[in-house]
Structures are given as structure tokens and as C-alpha cells.
Short mmCIF file of C-alpha atoms in Angstrom, two decimals:
data_model
loop_
_atom_site.label_atom_id
_atom_site.label_comp_id
_atom_site.label_asym_id
_atom_site.label_seq_id
_atom_site.Cartn_x
_atom_site.Cartn_y
_atom_site.Cartn_z
CA MET A 229 10.72 -11.92 -12.04
CA ALA A 230 7.09 -11.00 -11.66
CA GLU A 231 7.96 -7.73 -10.06
CA ARG A 232 9.14 -6.48 -13.40
CA LEU A 233 5.61 -6.08 -14.68
CA SER A 234 4.35 -2.65 -15.53
CA LEU A 235 2.11 -1.19 -12.89
CA SER A 236 -0.53 0.84 -14.64
CA LEU A 237 -4.26 0.48 -14.70
CA THR A 238 -3.95 1.41 -18.35
CA LEU A 239 -1.59 -1.36 -19.36
CA SER A 240 -3.78 -4.34 -20.16
CA PRO A 241 -4.73 -5.31 -23.68
CA SER A 242 -8.37 -5.32 -24.71
CA PRO A 243 -9.59 -8.61 -23.26
CA PRO A 244 -11.40 -11.06 -25.50
CA THR A 245 -14.98 -11.82 -24.69
CA PRO A 246 -14.67 -14.26 -21.82
CA ALA A 247 -16.18 -17.68 -22.11
CA PRO A 248 -18.98 -18.30 -19.64
CA THR A 249 -17.63 -19.63 -16.39
CA THR A 250 -19.29 -21.11 -13.35
CA MET A 251 -17.91 -20.91 -9.81
CA ALA A 252 -17.53 -24.38 -8.33
CA ALA A 253 -19.86 -25.05 -5.46
CA PHE A 254 -18.64 -25.58 -1.92
CA SER A 255 -19.33 -29.06 -0.59
CA THR A 256 -20.04 -29.96 3.01
CA THR A 257 -19.51 -33.68 2.64
CA ALA A 258 -16.76 -36.03 1.49
CA SER A 259 -19.28 -38.53 0.27
CA SER A 260 -19.16 -39.57 -3.35
CA ARG A 261 -22.98 -39.72 -3.49
CA ILE A 262 -24.39 -37.43 -6.17
CA LEU A 263 -26.59 -34.75 -4.59
CA SER A 264 -29.65 -33.40 -6.22
CA SER A 265 -29.30 -29.92 -7.72
CA THR A 266 -31.48 -28.41 -4.99
CA THR A 267 -29.52 -29.96 -2.13
CA ALA A 268 -26.18 -29.05 -3.71
CA ALA A 269 -27.24 -25.42 -4.11
CA ALA A 270 -28.26 -25.22 -0.48
CA ALA A 271 -24.96 -26.70 0.69
CA SER A 272 -23.08 -24.31 -1.53
CA SER A 273 -24.90 -21.30 -0.09
CA ARG A 274 -24.22 -22.26 3.52
CA ALA A 275 -20.52 -22.81 2.89
CA ARG A 276 -20.11 -19.51 1.09
CA LEU A 277 -21.58 -17.60 4.00
CA SER A 278 -18.93 -18.99 6.31
CA PHE A 279 -15.98 -18.26 4.07
CA SER A 280 -13.45 -15.77 5.43
CA SER A 281 -10.53 -13.81 4.04
CA SER A 282 -8.13 -13.20 6.88
CA LEU A 283 -5.03 -15.29 7.43
CA LYS A 284 -6.83 -17.38 10.02
CA CYS A 285 -8.92 -18.52 7.08
CA PHE A 286 -5.96 -18.55 4.72
CA GLN A 287 -6.14 -22.27 4.09
CA SER A 288 -9.68 -21.76 2.74
CA SER A 289 -8.56 -19.38 0.00
CA PRO A 290 -9.09 -20.67 -3.55
CA LEU A 291 -5.55 -19.49 -4.25
CA VAL A 292 -3.99 -22.13 -2.06
CA SER A 293 -3.11 -24.59 -4.83
CA HIS A 294 -2.67 -22.05 -7.62
CA LEU A 295 -0.96 -19.17 -5.85
CA PHE A 296 1.11 -20.12 -2.84
CA LEU A 297 3.43 -22.84 -4.07
CA ASN A 298 4.86 -23.85 -0.72
CA GLN A 299 1.65 -23.62 1.28
CA LYS A 300 0.33 -26.91 2.64
CA ARG A 301 -3.36 -27.55 2.27
CA SER A 302 -5.56 -27.80 5.29
CA PRO A 303 -7.19 -31.21 5.79
CA MET A 304 -10.49 -29.31 5.92
CA VAL A 305 -10.05 -27.88 2.42
CA ARG A 306 -9.93 -29.37 -1.05
CA VAL A 307 -8.98 -27.31 -4.11
CA SER A 308 -9.56 -28.40 -7.68
CA GLU A 309 -9.61 -26.76 -11.08
CA ARG A 310 -13.34 -26.22 -10.60
CA GLY A 311 -13.04 -24.37 -7.32
CA LEU A 312 -12.95 -24.89 -3.57
CA SER A 313 -14.60 -27.51 -1.39
CA SER A 314 -14.62 -27.14 2.36
CA THR A 315 -16.21 -28.84 5.32
CA ALA A 316 -15.82 -25.87 7.65
CA SER A 317 -14.55 -22.29 7.69
CA PRO A 318 -13.94 -20.27 10.85
CA LYS A 319 -15.31 -16.75 11.15
CA CYS A 320 -12.53 -14.15 11.03
CA ALA A 321 -12.06 -10.53 12.03
CA ALA A 322 -12.24 -7.82 9.37
CA ALA A 323 -10.45 -4.63 10.46
CA SER A 324 -6.65 -4.40 10.70
CA ASP A 325 -4.50 -4.08 13.80
CA PRO A 326 -2.54 -0.76 13.88
CA ASP A 327 0.62 -2.26 15.39
CA GLN A 328 0.67 -5.08 12.84
CA LEU A 329 0.13 -2.58 10.03
CA GLN A 330 3.21 -0.66 11.11
CA SER A 331 5.30 -3.82 11.41
CA ALA A 332 4.05 -5.09 8.05
CA ARG A 333 5.18 -1.86 6.44
CA GLU A 334 8.71 -2.40 7.71
CA ASP A 335 8.71 -5.92 6.27
CA ILE A 336 7.48 -4.57 2.93
CA LYS A 337 10.42 -2.14 2.89
CA LYS A 338 12.80 -5.05 3.35
CA LEU A 339 11.07 -6.95 0.55
CA LEU A 340 11.46 -3.97 -1.76
CA ASP A 341 15.16 -3.69 -0.94
CA THR A 342 15.83 -7.29 -1.91
CA SER A 343 13.31 -8.01 -4.68
CA PHE A 344 13.01 -4.67 -6.54
CA CYS A 345 9.29 -5.33 -6.80
CA HIS A 346 8.09 -1.72 -6.53
CA PRO A 347 6.20 -1.68 -9.87
CA ILE A 348 4.13 -4.80 -9.40
CA LEU A 349 3.15 -3.89 -5.84
CA VAL A 350 1.91 -0.49 -7.02
CA ARG A 351 -0.06 -2.21 -9.76
CA LEU A 352 -1.57 -4.68 -7.30
CA GLY A 353 -3.01 -1.92 -5.13
CA TRP A 354 -4.29 0.01 -8.12
CA HIS A 355 -6.07 -2.96 -9.67
CA ASP A 356 -7.78 -3.94 -6.44
CA ALA A 357 -9.14 -0.40 -6.02
CA GLY A 358 -9.69 0.40 -9.71
CA THR A 359 -12.84 -1.69 -10.08
CA TYR A 360 -14.88 0.90 -8.16
CA ASN A 361 -18.15 2.14 -9.65
CA LYS A 362 -19.48 5.32 -8.04
CA ASN A 363 -22.95 4.62 -9.46
CA ILE A 364 -23.36 1.53 -7.27
CA GLN A 365 -23.96 2.24 -3.58
CA GLU A 366 -23.97 -1.25 -2.12
CA TRP A 367 -20.79 -2.82 -0.74
CA PRO A 368 -19.12 -4.89 -2.11
CA GLN A 369 -21.04 -4.76 -5.40
CA ARG A 370 -19.56 -1.31 -6.04
CA GLY A 371 -16.04 -2.80 -6.24
CA GLY A 372 -12.99 -0.93 -5.04
CA ALA A 373 -10.33 -1.64 -2.43
CA ASN A 374 -11.81 -4.68 -0.72
CA GLY A 375 -9.22 -7.43 -1.22
CA SER A 376 -11.22 -9.25 -3.90
CA LEU A 377 -8.16 -9.48 -6.15
CA ARG A 378 -6.83 -12.34 -4.06
CA PHE A 379 -9.45 -14.68 -5.53
CA GLU A 380 -8.58 -16.74 -8.57
CA ILE A 381 -11.65 -15.70 -10.57
CA GLU A 382 -10.53 -12.05 -10.53
CA LEU A 383 -6.84 -12.83 -10.97
CA LYS A 384 -7.77 -14.47 -14.28
CA HIS A 385 -9.10 -11.19 -15.67
CA ALA A 386 -6.94 -10.16 -18.64
CA ALA A 387 -6.03 -6.84 -17.00
CA ASN A 388 -4.55 -8.69 -13.99
CA ALA A 389 -2.10 -10.88 -15.87
CA GLY A 390 0.94 -11.59 -13.73
CA LEU A 391 -0.43 -10.19 -10.48
CA VAL A 392 -0.45 -13.67 -8.99
CA ASN A 393 3.29 -13.09 -8.57
CA ALA A 394 2.67 -10.02 -6.42
CA LEU A 395 0.51 -12.12 -4.13
CA LYS A 396 3.28 -14.70 -3.84
CA LEU A 397 5.66 -11.96 -2.73
CA LEU A 398 3.25 -10.72 -0.05
CA GLN A 399 2.19 -14.15 1.21
CA PRO A 400 4.86 -14.46 3.95
CA ILE A 401 3.94 -11.00 5.27
CA LYS A 402 0.23 -11.93 5.32
CA GLU A 403 1.08 -15.10 7.19
CA LYS A 404 3.14 -13.17 9.73
CA TYR A 405 0.55 -10.45 10.31
CA SER A 406 -2.82 -12.14 10.37
CA GLY A 407 -4.38 -9.00 11.86
CA VAL A 408 -3.94 -7.11 8.58
CA THR A 409 -6.66 -7.51 5.95
CA TYR A 410 -5.81 -8.26 2.35
CA ALA A 411 -7.39 -4.98 1.28
CA ASP A 412 -5.12 -3.04 3.63
CA LEU A 413 -2.05 -5.10 2.75
CA PHE A 414 -2.48 -4.42 -0.98
CA GLN A 415 -2.81 -0.66 -0.45
CA LEU A 416 -0.04 -0.55 2.16
CA ALA A 417 2.33 -2.30 -0.24
CA SER A 418 1.38 0.01 -3.11
CA ALA A 419 1.91 3.25 -1.17
CA THR A 420 5.12 2.02 0.47
CA ALA A 421 6.54 1.04 -2.94
CA VAL A 422 6.00 4.56 -4.28
CA GLU A 423 7.57 6.17 -1.23
CA GLU A 424 10.57 3.83 -1.14
CA ALA A 425 11.22 4.48 -4.84
CA GLY A 426 11.71 8.17 -4.06
CA GLY A 427 8.13 9.30 -4.57
CA PRO A 428 5.99 11.52 -2.35
CA LYS A 429 4.62 10.62 1.06
CA ILE A 430 1.05 9.45 0.51
CA PRO A 431 -1.58 10.36 3.16
CA MET A 432 -2.94 6.85 3.64
CA LYS A 433 -5.48 5.45 6.07
CA TYR A 434 -6.28 1.83 6.83
CA GLY A 435 -8.96 -0.40 8.32
CA ARG A 436 -10.43 -1.72 5.05
CA VAL A 437 -12.79 -4.67 5.33
CA ASP A 438 -12.20 -7.70 3.10
CA VAL A 439 -14.80 -9.40 0.96
CA THR A 440 -15.21 -12.99 2.03
CA ALA A 441 -15.99 -15.03 -1.09
CA PRO A 442 -15.19 -15.11 -4.82
CA GLU A 443 -18.84 -14.48 -5.64
CA GLN A 444 -18.26 -10.94 -4.39
CA CYS A 445 -15.60 -10.19 -7.01
CA PRO A 446 -16.50 -7.59 -9.67
CA GLU A 447 -17.19 -8.64 -13.23
CA GLU A 448 -14.39 -8.37 -15.78
CA GLY A 449 -14.07 -5.19 -17.82
CA ARG A 450 -13.90 -2.45 -15.19
CA LEU A 451 -10.18 -1.72 -15.65
CA PRO A 452 -8.89 0.36 -18.58
CA ASP A 453 -7.26 -0.97 -21.75
CA ALA A 454 -3.93 0.17 -23.14
CA GLY A 455 -4.93 0.53 -26.79
CA PRO A 456 -8.59 1.45 -27.17
CA PRO A 457 -9.83 3.08 -30.41
CA SER A 458 -10.34 6.42 -28.66
CA PRO A 459 -7.83 6.60 -25.77
CA ALA A 460 -9.01 9.90 -24.27
CA ASP A 461 -12.69 8.90 -24.25
CA HIS A 462 -11.83 5.49 -22.89
CA LEU A 463 -9.75 6.89 -20.02
CA ARG A 464 -12.51 9.32 -19.09
CA ASN A 465 -15.20 6.65 -19.22
CA VAL A 466 -13.24 4.40 -16.87
CA PHE A 467 -11.83 6.98 -14.46
CA TYR A 468 -14.92 9.18 -14.35
CA ARG A 469 -16.84 6.05 -13.33
CA MET A 470 -14.50 5.92 -10.32
CA GLY A 471 -15.15 9.58 -9.50
CA LEU A 472 -11.74 10.82 -10.71
CA ASN A 473 -11.10 13.87 -12.91
CA ASP A 474 -8.69 14.83 -15.70
CA LYS A 475 -5.99 16.09 -13.35
CA GLU A 476 -6.08 12.85 -11.37
CA ILE A 477 -6.00 10.76 -14.56
CA VAL A 478 -2.80 12.47 -15.72
CA ALA A 479 -1.20 12.46 -12.25
CA LEU A 480 -1.83 8.73 -11.83
CA SER A 481 -0.47 8.07 -15.32
CA GLY A 482 2.80 9.48 -14.04
CA ALA A 483 3.33 6.32 -11.99
CA HIS A 484 4.47 4.74 -15.25
CA THR A 485 7.81 6.17 -14.26
CA LEU A 486 8.08 2.81 -12.46
CA GLY A 487 8.09 -0.55 -14.13
CA ARG A 488 8.27 -2.44 -17.41
CA SER A 489 5.78 -4.00 -19.78
CA ARG A 490 6.35 -7.59 -20.84
CA PRO A 491 4.71 -8.59 -24.13
CA GLU A 492 4.11 -12.16 -23.00
CA ARG A 493 1.87 -10.84 -20.23
CA SER A 494 0.27 -7.65 -21.51
CA GLY A 495 0.73 -7.91 -25.26
CA TRP A 496 2.64 -4.62 -25.26
CA GLY A 497 6.29 -3.65 -25.36
CA LYS A 498 9.54 -5.17 -26.56
CA PRO A 499 10.96 -8.40 -25.12
CA GLU A 500 14.12 -6.53 -24.10
CA THR A 501 15.80 -3.12 -24.44
CA LYS A 502 19.13 -1.57 -23.54
CA HIS A 503 17.48 -0.26 -20.37
CA THR A 504 16.13 -3.63 -19.19
CA LYS A 505 18.52 -6.29 -20.49
CA ASP A 506 20.56 -6.27 -17.28
CA GLY A 507 17.74 -6.02 -14.75
CA PRO A 508 17.79 -5.44 -11.81
CA GLY A 509 15.87 -8.59 -11.22
CA ALA A 510 14.96 -10.75 -14.19
CA PRO A 511 16.04 -9.03 -17.41
CA GLY A 512 13.65 -8.10 -20.20
CA GLY A 513 10.56 -6.08 -20.97
CA GLN A 514 10.26 -2.47 -22.10
CA SER A 515 10.18 0.42 -19.63
CA TRP A 516 8.60 3.85 -19.91
CA THR A 517 11.68 5.53 -18.42
CA VAL A 518 15.42 4.93 -18.30
CA LYS A 519 15.54 4.61 -14.50
CA TRP A 520 12.41 2.55 -14.12
CA LEU A 521 12.80 1.92 -10.38
CA LYS A 522 12.99 5.63 -9.52
CA PHE A 523 9.81 7.59 -8.94
CA ASP A 524 10.12 11.06 -10.48
CA ASN A 525 8.60 13.11 -13.33
CA SER A 526 10.76 11.60 -16.08
CA TYR A 527 7.71 9.81 -17.53
CA PHE A 528 6.25 13.14 -18.65
CA LYS A 529 9.58 14.42 -19.95
CA ASP A 530 10.29 11.28 -21.97
CA ILE A 531 6.83 11.14 -23.56
CA LYS A 532 7.04 14.80 -24.48
CA GLU A 533 10.49 14.49 -26.09
CA ARG A 534 10.24 10.96 -27.56
CA ARG A 535 13.96 10.79 -28.25
CA ASP A 536 14.51 7.17 -27.19
CA GLU A 537 12.91 4.38 -29.23
CA ASP A 538 13.64 1.92 -26.45
CA LEU A 539 11.16 3.66 -24.14
CA LEU A 540 7.54 2.54 -24.25
CA VAL A 541 4.69 4.89 -25.17
CA LEU A 542 1.23 3.32 -25.19
CA PRO A 543 -1.75 4.99 -26.90
CA THR A 544 -3.07 5.89 -23.45
CA ASP A 545 0.31 7.47 -22.64
CA ALA A 546 0.56 9.49 -25.84
CA VAL A 547 -2.91 10.93 -25.43
CA ILE A 548 -2.02 12.91 -22.31
CA PHE A 549 0.00 15.25 -24.54
CA GLU A 550 -2.60 15.21 -27.35
CA ASP A 551 -5.87 15.84 -25.54
CA PRO A 552 -6.17 19.59 -24.72
CA SER A 553 -7.38 19.07 -21.16
CA PHE A 554 -4.89 16.33 -20.32
CA LYS A 555 -2.04 18.27 -21.92
CA VAL A 556 -2.34 21.17 -19.46
CA PHE A 557 -1.43 18.89 -16.57
CA ALA A 558 1.11 16.79 -18.50
CA GLU A 559 3.05 19.92 -19.50
CA LYS A 560 2.93 21.18 -15.92
CA TYR A 561 4.25 17.93 -14.48
CA ALA A 562 7.03 17.70 -17.06
CA GLU A 563 8.32 21.06 -15.84
CA ASP A 564 7.49 20.90 -12.13
CA GLN A 565 8.19 17.67 -10.23
CA GLU A 566 7.04 19.16 -6.93
CA ALA A 567 3.61 19.91 -8.42
CA PHE A 568 3.45 16.37 -9.80
CA PHE A 569 4.34 14.84 -6.44
CA LYS A 570 1.68 16.88 -4.66
CA ASP A 571 -1.10 15.98 -7.11
CA TYR A 572 0.01 12.37 -7.38
CA ALA A 573 -0.02 11.82 -3.59
CA GLU A 574 -3.57 13.15 -3.37
CA ALA A 575 -4.78 11.10 -6.34
CA HIS A 576 -3.13 7.90 -5.10
CA ALA A 577 -4.70 8.27 -1.65
CA LYS A 578 -8.10 8.90 -3.20
CA LEU A 579 -7.81 5.87 -5.46
CA SER A 580 -6.78 3.64 -2.55
CA ASN A 581 -9.96 4.53 -0.64
CA LEU A 582 -12.42 3.98 -3.49
CA GLY A 583 -15.23 1.60 -2.59
CA ALA A 584 -13.63 0.60 0.71
CA LYS A 585 -15.60 -0.04 3.88
CA PHE A 586 -13.59 1.02 6.91
CA GLU A 587 -13.66 -0.30 10.46
CA PRO A 588 -13.54 2.02 12.32
CA PRO A 589 -15.41 4.27 9.87
CA GLU A 590 -12.83 7.06 10.18
CA GLY A 591 -10.02 4.64 9.33
CA ILE A 592 -6.63 4.05 10.96
CA VAL A 593 -3.55 6.22 10.48
CA ILE A 594 -0.19 4.64 11.27
CA ASN A 595 2.74 6.74 12.40
CA ASP A 596 6.05 7.01 10.60
CA GLY A 597 8.34 7.50 13.60
CA PRO A 598 9.28 5.18 16.49
CA SER A 599 6.55 4.19 18.90
CA GLU A 600 8.42 5.79 21.80
CA PRO A 601 9.37 9.46 21.41
CA ALA A 602 13.04 10.30 21.55
CA PRO A 603 14.19 12.32 24.61
CA GLU A 604 13.79 16.03 24.07
CA LYS A 605 16.99 18.04 23.87
CA PHE A 606 17.09 20.65 26.64
CA VAL A 607 17.05 24.23 25.38
CA ALA A 608 17.06 26.81 28.17
CA ALA A 609 15.39 29.52 26.10
CA LYS A 610 12.40 27.25 25.52
CA TYR A 611 11.57 27.38 29.22
CA SER A 612 12.28 31.08 29.77
CA SER A 613 8.73 32.20 29.14
CA GLY A 614 8.56 34.71 31.99
CA LYS A 615 5.84 32.71 33.73
CA SER A 616 6.12 32.08 37.43
CA GLU A 617 4.97 28.48 37.01
CA LEU A 618 7.42 25.97 35.55
CA SER A 619 6.21 23.81 32.66
CA GLU A 620 5.54 20.14 33.31
CA THR A 621 8.43 19.21 31.04
CA MET A 622 10.83 21.39 33.03
CA LYS A 623 9.54 19.96 36.30
CA GLN A 624 10.19 16.44 35.03
CA LYS A 625 13.74 17.37 33.99
CA ILE A 626 14.50 18.90 37.40
CA ARG A 627 13.02 15.88 39.15
CA ALA A 628 15.14 13.52 37.00
CA GLU A 629 18.33 15.43 37.82
CA TYR A 630 17.41 15.49 41.52
CA GLU A 631 16.83 11.73 41.58
CA ALA A 632 20.08 11.15 39.65
CA VAL A 633 22.12 12.39 42.62
CA GLY A 634 20.22 10.27 45.11
CA GLY A 635 17.26 12.48 46.05
CA SER A 636 13.57 11.73 45.79
CA PRO A 637 10.29 13.43 46.68
CA ASP A 638 10.03 11.12 49.71
CA LYS A 639 13.42 11.75 51.30
CA PRO A 640 16.05 14.49 51.38
CA LEU A 641 19.50 14.16 49.88
CA PRO A 642 21.95 12.22 52.10
CA THR A 643 23.75 14.53 54.58
CA ASN A 644 27.43 15.14 53.96
CA TYR A 645 28.77 16.16 57.42
CA PHE A 646 32.29 16.94 56.24
CA LEU A 647 30.92 19.30 53.60
CA ASN A 648 28.69 20.96 56.19
CA ILE A 649 31.71 21.58 58.49
CA ILE A 650 33.70 23.13 55.64
CA ILE A 651 30.77 25.43 54.82
CA VAL A 652 30.43 26.56 58.47
CA ILE A 653 34.17 27.27 58.74
CA GLY A 654 34.05 29.27 55.54
CA VAL A 655 31.12 31.36 56.71
CA LEU A 656 32.83 32.08 60.08
CA ALA A 657 36.03 33.12 58.28
CA ILE A 658 34.13 35.59 56.12
CA LEU A 659 32.30 37.07 59.13
CA SER A 660 35.51 37.39 61.11
CA SER A 661 37.17 39.20 58.24
CA LEU A 662 34.29 41.63 57.88
CA PHE A 663 34.03 42.45 61.60
CA GLY A 664 37.80 42.65 61.94
CA ASN A 665 37.98 45.35 59.28
#
């Protein structure tokens, strides 16, 4: 299964120099007449401007024929090996709907429970955000978490091998919640996968705007390699470009506690080990840890000890215990899981926001609990404050109890004449007894 891929930004092999490629032009006519180069360029430009990335425009995605195997093509769209041709594309909203975000998260949890796809979903979010360049101010040229990884041109980057399978897993959720952007869905899935695997709660925010066309994808080469000549320098060059520091580099490396590397996809790892031969999911690959679906600090412990030859250690993994600055944090995390969780949660949240454009600008925070608060348990001491005025909560409780026995602010309780007679007789008996004595 695709979900058995390793998740790291540092996993991919050094990509070969890519052959020059040209994005296929959009066409606004079904005619077979050959257009002049000037006319074709103008038609291509107009169609690109109208391209959209939300689910309402889902049929216009260049991934339709290559990515979503069961998705029917729209009669308005034609996909070929050269690219996408479309006669029209509706304009779609950018920011995500908070209620749909919360519902999508619940569906992602169900997906994780049945597909064991935690590693590849973490990797998907990382690779969408990891193209960020802090030295470029303009959006989307600066890269980052903008949903560009859904386009075929970026999926073909060597570092993204196998991530098409993560998109297949998320496709039904994207179809169901069209009010969630791809950029948000990728980061939501990544954070949820970490949390559901036993990792820390990540302080996420949402509302990321999607890029709208493949021309807005970043160039290849922004993600790190697994086996560069100088691993420490390479990691710093890549992660410093994103605005991250040594502590964040080491903390994020700890996410290798999840997942496996498959040599047929990344060029690294064994085809199978004693830890992966039985799954879960499709067997095979080489993991960094024994329990590769559990998020903990075992990655640091296993690299430090190196007692198991069936566990993977890449050059970019080994260097965190060799470089003096990296080693300080790696040693700390190997001994203190709580410290690792704290630093990882902060680093993951920071990575997920890199390069993103938010609408609204402050972002959207979704709650963890139920939408309706549970009834508060009554504790008498809580209301015994010594104040003469009752709290609003106490007033509401008294009112509820009053209405429960038939009363209301508009009418008194029904009169019980028999009870009134008994009370009068009792009072007279007491008075008679007192005066008689």
C-alpha cells in the first residue's frame, strides 16, 4: 500500500537533472484547426486564469486521469499526456469552511483506523509546505503550504515519489467537503496522523488559500535529499532557507519514528525486514523503528544505539548524532520524550504555515470537543461565593427546576387545595398546643 512510504522531507534520493518539460497549453476550442503560435498562447493564458483548485473545479484538475482512478471526466475537460484542455472553468472559493474542516478531520481519523496511512499523510503535508523559500516575498512564488502538490508536474518531482497514493486516499474526503482547500486538507491530514499515532497535539490553524494552476508550482530541487555528500550542510541549506533552525531540524527528523522506506520508490532501504514483512497494510520496506506506526522518541534511541540492522539509518539520520549542534538536541530527545513532543509540535505547526496565505489573515482554529457543550455538573460550593447576587448559571438552574414542576415566569405553580388544607390544619394544631400549655 502507498501508505507504507516513509514520510520524511529528507528521504528522497538525489534527483537526476530533469529533462526540459513544457506544460501543455489549455485550449478553448474543440476544432482540429491548427492555431498560430500567437493565438494559441493567448488562448492558453485566458484558460489558465480561470482555472480553480477547489472541489467545484475538481474535474478540471490535471490529476483527473492520472490520479483518481474512479473519477469520471467532465465533458468540459480533456486530459492527455501533454496536459489539460478545457473549454470553461468556474471560479471557486479559496478559504475553508470551519464546520467542514472539523467534519473532515473526523473522516481522516476513520481513514487512519482502516488504512494505517499515518506515514504517507504526514509526508504529504510536509512536502507541500517544504518548498518554502523565505527569500521570496511574493505568493505563490515563495512556495510553501498552498496545495500545489496536487498538480501532476510537482507530483513527478523525484522527492514526491509515491505521494500520488496519498492523494487517492484523500480524494473521497475532498469530494465530500468541497469547502476545504487542498492546502488545508494536506496539513489537516498530516497533523491528525501524528496525533492519532500517539504524538503530541499540534497547535494548527487553517484557512490556507490554494494555488490555481500548475504554472504556480515551485521548481524541482527545493526538498532535501537523503544521501548528500555533506548531510549536515545540506540539511542546513534546505531548512535554513525555510526559516527553520537546528533544533527544529532535529525535532522534525524525529517524525521518522513513523513509516517505512521502499527502495523501489526512494532508492533507499531493504525490500523487507522482520519488522515489516507482516504489515500492517502491504508488507515490505524498511522502517526506522520497530513500532513504525507509533509516534514516540524511539527514533532517537534506535539511531543512538544502532543495535538492530533491520532498522534504517540514512546519512541525514546519522548526522544528527554526529554534528555537534544537532547532537545536543538528539541526545535530549532520546532521553526526554516530553521535551521532544513539545519541540516537535511547535516545529510541525511552524512548518505547516510556511508560505501560506490565509483567509481570514489570522487563520481558523477548529475545536476538539463537541459543538454543543455538555451540561455542567452542579457543585454547590461553586455558587457559594458570599455574593448577594446569584450567578447567571445558578439562575438558569433554578429556573429549569422551577419549570420542571410546572411553573414558569408567566404563571404561578398550580394550586393544590388539599395540600393547603393540610397545612392550615397543621398550623392550627401547633398554635392550639402552644396556647393550651
